[in-house]
CSV table of C-alpha atoms in Angstrom, one decimal:
chain,number,residue,atom,x,y,z
X,1078,MET,CA,210.1,119.4,21.6
X,1079,LEU,CA,211.4,117.2,24.5
X,1080,SER,CA,212.8,114.6,22.0
X,1081,PRO,CA,216.4,115.9,22.1
X,1082,LEU,CA,216.4,115.7,25.9
X,1083,VAL,CA,215.1,112.1,25.7
X,1084,GLY,CA,217.8,111.4,23.1
X,1085,VAL,CA,220.6,112.7,25.4
X,1086,TRP,CA,219.3,110.6,28.2
X,1087,SER,CA,219.0,107.5,25.9
X,1088,ASP,CA,222.6,107.8,24.8
X,1089,ARG,CA,223.8,107.6,28.4
X,1090,THR,CA,221.5,104.8,29.5
X,1091,ARG,CA,223.0,101.4,30.2
X,1092,THR,CA,220.7,98.5,31.1
X,1093,ARG,CA,220.6,94.7,30.5
X,1094,ILE,CA,218.3,95.3,27.5
X,1095,GLY,CA,220.5,98.1,26.0
X,1096,ARG,CA,220.1,101.9,25.8
X,1097,ARG,CA,217.1,102.2,23.5
X,1098,LEU,CA,214.6,99.6,24.5
X,1099,PRO,CA,213.9,101.0,28.0
X,1100,PHE,CA,212.5,104.1,26.3
X,1101,LEU,CA,210.4,102.0,24.0
X,1102,LEU,CA,208.9,100.2,26.9
X,1103,GLY,CA,208.5,103.3,29.1
X,1104,GLY,CA,207.0,105.3,26.3
X,1105,ALA,CA,204.5,102.6,25.4
X,1106,VAL,CA,203.4,102.2,29.0
X,1107,LEU,CA,203.0,105.9,29.4
X,1108,GLY,CA,201.0,106.2,26.2
X,1109,LEU,CA,198.9,103.2,27.1
X,1110,VAL,CA,197.9,104.8,30.4
X,1111,ALA,CA,197.5,108.4,29.1
X,1112,LEU,CA,195.3,107.8,26.1
X,1113,PRO,CA,192.3,106.3,28.0
X,1114,ALA,CA,192.8,109.1,30.6
X,1115,VAL,CA,192.0,111.5,27.8
X,1116,ALA,CA,188.6,109.9,27.3
X,1117,LEU,CA,187.9,109.7,31.1
X,1118,ALA,CA,189.1,113.2,31.9
X,1119,PRO,CA,186.3,115.2,33.7
X,1120,ASN,CA,187.3,118.6,32.3
X,1121,VAL,CA,189.2,120.2,29.4
X,1122,PRO,CA,192.4,121.1,31.4
X,1123,LEU,CA,192.9,117.5,32.6
X,1124,MET,CA,192.1,116.2,29.1
X,1125,GLY,CA,194.9,118.5,27.8
X,1126,VAL,CA,197.4,117.2,30.4
X,1127,ALA,CA,196.5,113.6,29.6
X,1128,TRP,CA,196.9,114.3,25.9
X,1129,VAL,CA,200.4,115.9,26.4
X,1130,PHE,CA,201.5,112.7,28.3
X,1131,ALA,CA,200.1,110.5,25.6
X,1132,LEU,CA,202.0,112.3,22.9
X,1133,LEU,CA,205.2,112.2,25.0
X,1134,GLY,CA,204.8,108.5,25.6
X,1135,TRP,CA,204.2,107.5,22.0
X,1136,THR,CA,206.7,109.8,20.4
X,1137,THR,CA,209.3,108.5,22.9
X,1138,ALA,CA,208.5,105.0,21.9
X,1139,ALA,CA,208.7,105.8,18.2
X,1140,GLN,CA,212.0,107.7,18.6
X,1141,ALA,CA,213.5,104.7,20.4
X,1142,ILE,CA,212.8,102.6,17.4
X,1143,LEU,CA,214.5,105.1,15.1
X,1144,ASN,CA,217.5,105.4,17.5
X,1145,LEU,CA,217.8,101.6,17.5
X,1146,GLN,CA,217.9,101.6,13.7
X,1147,ALA,CA,220.7,104.2,13.7
X,1148,ASP,CA,222.7,101.9,16.1
X,1149,ARG,CA,222.2,98.6,14.3
X,1150,ILE,CA,221.1,98.9,10.6
X,1151,PRO,CA,224.1,98.5,8.3
X,1152,GLU,CA,224.6,101.1,5.5
X,1153,GLU,CA,223.8,98.8,2.7
X,1154,ARG,CA,220.3,98.1,4.1
X,1155,ARG,CA,219.3,101.6,5.2
X,1156,GLY,CA,217.5,102.6,2.0
X,1157,LYS,CA,215.1,99.6,2.3
X,1158,VAL,CA,214.6,100.2,6.0
X,1159,SER,CA,214.1,103.9,5.5
X,1160,GLY,CA,211.5,103.2,2.8
X,1161,LEU,CA,209.6,100.7,4.9
X,1162,THR,CA,209.6,103.1,7.9
X,1163,GLY,CA,208.2,105.8,5.7
X,1164,LEU,CA,205.6,103.5,4.4
X,1165,THR,CA,204.4,102.6,8.0
X,1166,GLY,CA,204.2,106.3,8.6
X,1167,GLN,CA,201.8,106.6,5.7
X,1168,MET,CA,199.8,103.6,6.6
X,1169,GLY,CA,199.5,104.2,10.4
X,1170,PRO,CA,197.0,107.1,10.2
X,1171,ILE,CA,194.8,105.1,7.8
X,1172,VAL,CA,194.8,102.0,10.1
X,1173,GLY,CA,194.1,104.3,13.1
X,1174,ILE,CA,191.2,106.0,11.4
X,1175,GLY,CA,189.8,102.6,10.5
X,1176,LEU,CA,190.0,101.3,14.1
X,1177,VAL,CA,188.4,104.5,15.5
X,1178,SER,CA,185.6,104.4,13.0
X,1179,ALA,CA,184.8,100.8,14.0
X,1180,VAL,CA,184.2,101.9,17.6
X,1181,SER,CA,183.2,105.5,17.1
X,1182,GLY,CA,180.1,105.1,19.3
X,1183,HIS,CA,182.2,104.3,22.4
X,1184,THR,CA,184.4,107.2,23.5
X,1185,LEU,CA,186.6,105.1,25.8
X,1186,LEU,CA,187.3,102.5,23.0
X,1187,VAL,CA,188.1,105.3,20.6
X,1188,PHE,CA,191.2,106.0,22.7
X,1189,MET,CA,191.7,102.6,24.3
X,1190,LEU,CA,191.8,100.5,21.1
X,1191,PRO,CA,194.6,102.3,19.3
X,1192,ALA,CA,196.6,102.4,22.6
X,1193,LEU,CA,196.2,98.6,23.0
X,1194,VAL,CA,197.3,98.0,19.4
X,1195,GLY,CA,200.3,100.2,19.9
X,1196,ALA,CA,201.2,98.5,23.1
X,1197,VAL,CA,201.0,95.0,21.5
X,1198,LEU,CA,203.2,96.1,18.6
X,1199,ALA,CA,205.7,97.7,20.9
X,1200,ALA,CA,205.8,94.5,23.0
X,1201,VAL,CA,206.5,92.5,19.8
X,1202,PHE,CA,209.2,94.8,18.8
X,1203,LEU,CA,210.7,94.8,22.3
X,1204,ARG,CA,210.9,91.0,22.1
X,1205,VAL,CA,212.4,90.9,18.7
X,1206,GLY,CA,214.6,94.0,19.1
X,1207,SER,CA,216.2,92.7,22.3
X,1208,ARG,CA,218.0,90.0,20.3
X,1209,GLY,CA,221.5,91.1,19.7
X,1210,GLU,CA,220.9,94.5,21.3
X,1211,SER,CA,224.1,96.0,22.8
X,1212,ARG,CA,224.1,95.7,26.6
X,1213,THR,CA,226.1,97.7,29.2
X,1214,ASP,CA,229.4,97.7,27.3
X,1215,THR,CA,228.5,100.4,24.8
X,1216,PRO,CA,230.8,103.5,25.2
X,1217,VAL,CA,229.1,106.3,27.2
X,1218,PRO,CA,229.4,109.8,25.7
X,1219,ALA,CA,232.0,111.9,27.6
X,1220,GLY,CA,230.9,114.3,30.3
X,1221,PRO,CA,228.2,114.2,33.0
X,1222,VAL,CA,224.5,115.0,32.3
X,1223,SER,CA,223.9,118.6,33.3
X,1224,ALA,CA,221.6,121.4,32.4
X,1225,ARG,CA,224.2,122.5,29.8
X,1226,THR,CA,224.3,119.0,28.3
X,1227,LEU,CA,220.6,118.9,28.1
X,1228,LEU,CA,220.4,122.3,26.4
X,1229,ALA,CA,223.2,121.3,24.0
X,1230,GLY,CA,220.9,118.4,23.0
X,1231,TYR,CA,219.0,120.9,20.8
X,1232,THR,CA,222.0,122.2,19.0
X,1233,PHE,CA,224.9,121.3,16.8
X,1234,SER,CA,227.7,123.1,15.1
X,1235,PRO,CA,226.9,123.7,11.4
X,1236,ARG,CA,230.5,124.6,10.7
X,1237,GLN,CA,231.9,121.4,12.1
X,1238,ASN,CA,229.1,119.2,10.8
X,1239,ARG,CA,228.4,120.6,7.4
X,1240,ASP,CA,226.8,117.5,5.9
X,1241,PHE,CA,224.5,117.1,8.9
X,1242,ALA,CA,223.6,120.8,8.7
X,1243,TRP,CA,222.9,120.9,5.0
X,1244,ASN,CA,220.8,117.8,5.2
X,1245,TRP,CA,218.9,119.2,8.2
X,1246,LEU,CA,218.2,122.4,6.3
X,1247,GLY,CA,217.2,120.5,3.1
X,1248,ARG,CA,214.7,118.4,5.1
X,1249,LEU,CA,213.3,121.5,6.8
X,1250,THR,CA,212.8,123.2,3.4
X,1251,PHE,CA,211.3,120.1,1.7
X,1252,PHE,CA,208.8,119.4,4.5
X,1253,THR,CA,207.8,123.1,4.7
X,1254,GLY,CA,206.8,122.9,1.1
X,1255,LEU,CA,205.1,119.6,1.8
X,1256,TYR,CA,203.0,120.9,4.6
X,1257,PHE,CA,202.0,124.0,2.5
X,1258,ASN,CA,200.4,121.6,0.0
X,1259,THR,CA,198.8,119.1,2.3
X,1260,THR,CA,197.5,121.0,5.4
X,1261,PHE,CA,194.6,122.6,3.5
X,1262,SER,CA,194.0,119.9,0.9
X,1263,THR,CA,190.4,119.3,1.9
X,1264,PHE,CA,189.5,123.0,1.5
X,1265,PHE,CA,191.5,123.1,-1.7
X,1266,TYR,CA,189.6,120.1,-3.2
X,1267,ALA,CA,186.3,121.6,-2.1
X,1268,GLN,CA,187.1,125.0,-3.8
X,1269,ARG,CA,188.4,123.5,-7.1
X,1270,LEU,CA,185.6,120.9,-7.4
X,1271,ARG,CA,182.9,123.5,-6.4
X,1272,MET,CA,181.7,121.3,-3.5
X,1273,THR,CA,181.1,121.9,0.2
X,1274,VAL,CA,183.8,120.7,2.7
X,1275,GLN,CA,181.3,118.1,4.0
X,1276,ASP,CA,180.6,116.7,0.5
X,1277,VAL,CA,184.2,116.5,-0.5
X,1278,ALA,CA,185.1,113.9,2.2
X,1279,GLY,CA,184.5,110.9,-0.2
X,1280,THR,CA,186.7,112.5,-2.8
X,1281,VAL,CA,189.5,113.1,-0.3
X,1282,ALA,CA,189.2,109.4,0.8
X,1283,VAL,CA,189.6,108.1,-2.8
X,1284,ILE,CA,192.5,110.4,-3.5
X,1285,GLY,CA,194.1,109.4,-0.2
X,1286,MET,CA,193.8,105.7,-0.9
X,1287,LEU,CA,195.3,106.1,-4.4
X,1288,GLY,CA,198.1,108.1,-2.8
X,1289,ILE,CA,198.8,105.3,-0.3
X,1290,LEU,CA,199.3,102.9,-3.1
X,1291,ALA,CA,201.7,105.3,-4.9
X,1292,ALA,CA,203.5,105.8,-1.6
X,1293,ALA,CA,203.9,102.1,-1.1
X,1294,LEU,CA,205.3,101.6,-4.5
X,1295,GLY,CA,207.7,104.5,-4.3
X,1296,ALA,CA,208.9,103.9,-0.7
X,1297,VAL,CA,209.7,100.2,-1.0
X,1298,GLY,CA,210.9,100.3,-4.6
X,1299,GLY,CA,212.9,103.5,-4.1
X,1300,GLY,CA,214.5,102.3,-0.9
X,1301,MET,CA,215.5,99.0,-2.4
X,1302,LEU,CA,216.8,100.6,-5.6
X,1303,SER,CA,218.7,103.1,-3.5
X,1304,ASP,CA,220.5,100.2,-1.7
X,1305,ARG,CA,221.2,98.4,-5.0
X,1306,LEU,CA,222.7,101.5,-6.7
X,1307,GLY,CA,224.4,102.7,-3.6
X,1308,ARG,CA,222.9,106.2,-4.2
X,1309,ARG,CA,221.0,108.3,-1.7
X,1310,ARG,CA,221.2,112.0,-2.7
X,1311,LEU,CA,219.9,111.3,-6.2
X,1312,PHE,CA,216.6,110.0,-4.8
X,1313,ALA,CA,216.2,113.2,-2.7
X,1314,LEU,CA,216.5,115.2,-5.9
X,1315,VAL,CA,214.1,112.9,-7.7
X,1316,GLY,CA,211.7,113.3,-4.9
X,1317,GLY,CA,211.9,117.1,-5.2
X,1318,LEU,CA,211.3,116.9,-9.0
X,1319,PHE,CA,208.2,114.6,-8.6
X,1320,PHE,CA,206.9,117.1,-6.0
X,1321,VAL,CA,207.2,119.9,-8.5
X,1322,ALA,CA,205.3,117.9,-11.1
X,1323,GLY,CA,202.5,117.0,-8.7
X,1324,ALA,CA,202.2,120.4,-7.1
X,1325,VAL,CA,202.1,122.2,-10.5
X,1326,THR,CA,199.5,119.8,-11.8
X,1327,GLU,CA,197.3,120.3,-8.7
X,1328,ALA,CA,197.9,124.1,-8.8
X,1329,PHE,CA,196.2,124.4,-12.2
X,1330,SER,CA,193.7,121.5,-11.8
X,1331,HIS,CA,189.9,122.1,-11.8
X,1332,SER,CA,188.7,118.5,-12.3
X,1333,PHE,CA,188.8,115.3,-10.3
X,1334,PRO,CA,191.1,113.3,-12.7
X,1335,GLN,CA,193.7,116.1,-12.8
X,1336,LEU,CA,193.7,116.3,-9.0
X,1337,VAL,CA,194.2,112.6,-8.7
X,1338,VAL,CA,197.2,112.7,-11.1
X,1339,GLY,CA,198.7,115.6,-9.1
X,1340,SER,CA,198.1,113.9,-5.8
X,1341,VAL,CA,199.7,110.6,-6.9
X,1342,LEU,CA,202.7,112.4,-8.2
X,1343,MET,CA,203.1,114.2,-4.9
X,1344,GLN,CA,202.8,110.9,-3.0
X,1345,LEU,CA,205.4,109.4,-5.2
X,1346,SER,CA,207.6,112.4,-4.4
X,1347,ILE,CA,207.2,112.0,-0.7
X,1348,ALA,CA,207.9,108.2,-1.0
X,1349,PHE,CA,211.1,108.7,-3.0
X,1350,PHE,CA,212.3,111.4,-0.6
X,1351,THR,CA,211.6,109.5,2.6
X,1352,ALA,CA,213.0,106.3,1.1
X,1353,VAL,CA,216.5,107.8,1.5
X,1354,ASP,CA,215.9,110.6,4.0
X,1355,GLN,CA,216.4,108.5,7.1
X,1356,ALA,CA,219.3,106.7,5.6
X,1357,ILE,CA,221.1,110.0,4.8
X,1358,VAL,CA,220.5,111.2,8.4
X,1359,MET,CA,222.1,108.0,9.8
X,1360,ALA,CA,225.1,108.4,7.5
X,1361,VAL,CA,225.9,112.0,8.5
X,1362,LEU,CA,225.4,111.8,12.2
X,1363,PRO,CA,228.1,113.9,13.9
X,1364,ASP,CA,228.7,111.3,16.6
X,1365,GLN,CA,227.5,107.7,16.5
X,1366,GLU,CA,227.8,107.4,20.3
X,1367,GLU,CA,225.2,110.2,20.6
X,1368,ALA,CA,223.0,108.9,17.8
X,1369,GLY,CA,219.9,109.4,20.0
X,1370,ARG,CA,220.6,113.1,20.4
X,1371,TYR,CA,221.3,113.8,16.8
X,1372,MET,CA,218.5,111.6,15.4
X,1373,THR,CA,216.0,113.6,17.5
X,1374,VAL,CA,217.6,116.9,16.4
X,1375,GLY,CA,217.0,115.6,12.9
X,1376,VAL,CA,213.4,115.0,13.7
X,1377,LEU,CA,213.0,118.7,14.6
X,1378,SER,CA,213.5,119.4,10.9
X,1379,LEU,CA,210.2,117.6,10.3
X,1380,LYS,CA,208.3,118.9,13.3
X,1381,ILE,CA,209.1,122.6,12.9
X,1382,PRO,CA,207.5,122.8,9.4
X,1383,SER,CA,204.4,121.0,10.6
X,1384,ALA,CA,203.9,123.8,13.2
X,1385,LEU,CA,205.0,126.8,11.1
X,1386,ALA,CA,203.6,126.0,7.6
X,1387,PRO,CA,199.9,126.2,8.7
X,1388,LEU,CA,200.7,129.6,10.3
X,1389,ILE,CA,202.4,131.0,7.2
X,1390,ALA,CA,200.1,129.5,4.5
X,1391,PRO,CA,197.0,131.7,5.3
X,1392,PHE,CA,199.1,134.8,4.3
X,1393,ILE,CA,200.0,133.2,1.0
X,1394,LEU,CA,196.4,132.1,0.4
X,1395,ALA,CA,195.2,135.7,1.0
X,1396,VAL,CA,197.5,137.2,-1.8
X,1397,GLY,CA,195.2,138.3,-4.6
X,1398,ALA,CA,192.2,136.4,-3.1
X,1399,SER,CA,188.8,137.7,-4.0
X,1400,GLY,CA,185.2,136.7,-3.6
X,1401,GLY,CA,186.0,134.0,-1.0
X,1402,GLU,CA,188.4,132.2,-3.4
X,1403,LYS,CA,191.7,131.5,-1.8
X,1404,ASN,CA,194.9,131.6,-3.8
X,1405,TYR,CA,195.7,127.9,-3.8
X,1406,THR,CA,197.6,128.2,-7.0
X,1407,LEU,CA,200.2,130.4,-5.4
X,1408,LEU,CA,200.3,128.2,-2.3
X,1409,TYR,CA,201.0,125.0,-4.3
X,1410,LEU,CA,203.6,126.7,-6.5
X,1411,THR,CA,205.4,128.0,-3.4
X,1412,GLY,CA,205.3,124.5,-1.9
X,1413,ALA,CA,206.7,123.1,-5.1
X,1414,ALA,CA,209.6,125.6,-5.1
X,1415,LEU,CA,210.5,124.9,-1.5
X,1416,ALA,CA,210.3,121.1,-2.0
X,1417,PHE,CA,212.6,121.3,-5.0
X,1418,LEU,CA,215.0,123.6,-3.2
X,1419,GLY,CA,215.2,121.1,-0.3
X,1420,GLY,CA,215.9,118.2,-2.5
X,1421,LEU,CA,218.5,120.2,-4.5
X,1422,MET,CA,220.3,121.3,-1.3
X,1423,ILE,CA,220.7,117.7,-0.2
X,1424,PHE,CA,221.8,116.6,-3.7
X,1425,THR,CA,224.4,119.3,-4.2
X,1426,ARG,CA,225.6,120.1,-0.6
X,1427,VAL,CA,225.8,116.8,1.3
X,1428,LYS,CA,229.1,115.4,0.4
X,1429,ALA,CA,229.6,112.4,2.7
X,1430,VAL,CA,226.9,110.3,1.0
X,1431,ARG,CA,226.7,109.3,-2.7
């Protein structure tokens, strides 16, 4: 939730390496120090503090990369870059789990190894990204940094920035549906396949790997096709339609093959949507000079659903539930409706983008 404040600060930063890269460097250093501190913490409160600083560090570094893309990626390449960025978001957790599994017997390495990998990759990006980066001559947003400015970093005027507002609301709606249908997937598979949660782990892994392959195809192919056609909103709608197909398939599935088909369709949906999602955000920013502020406000439309959906979903699961069976059919159908509505909002209401 501190991201908009970092965005406002980033917009007004002027250094020899530009306004974004200092936050990449600072965030990576903070994350590199804080993650091992989680493992070494002598008690739970200190562990919690270290974890908060680790999240702050790595999210700041990641946001700096997104802000730099908003500054420098030309419109005709944004679909490709958006698709590749979405793909790395899909692959990152898989790689991280693999690294942690390899050193699972050593608590310090479980936290230290991912931190080192992240720091090395950040250093590589810092080296490459500094080429051609704008220096101290970039215009500074008007007005001093004050408490009012920082608080304003969380807000924007929907009336004056209709495209940004509709896109923000569409993303919020789409990702709420997404988190409805992914947060409890392990328990859903266990119930539908009549297995225990412990025994379903292998099934989840297989479905997850097939989903990654579908996501790679959809993200890269969708992003490149979006650039070639010069169309963005259409792919948001297609993503919503694929989500409906996948969610409905899973909602009425009671066998492994059906669940695989539904999951692959949903992963294709996410890939198509994210292939243009970031590109649309960059195109409808209210003020390019304050790209950091508005990019991070845009990220809130993803973070809010990740926090709210798991709190709301149990109430949906309880509707008509009996004998220990949760109502996953209703949950998945609700998620499908929300995802489609989100894609439809962007397709019909965002006017500044084709």
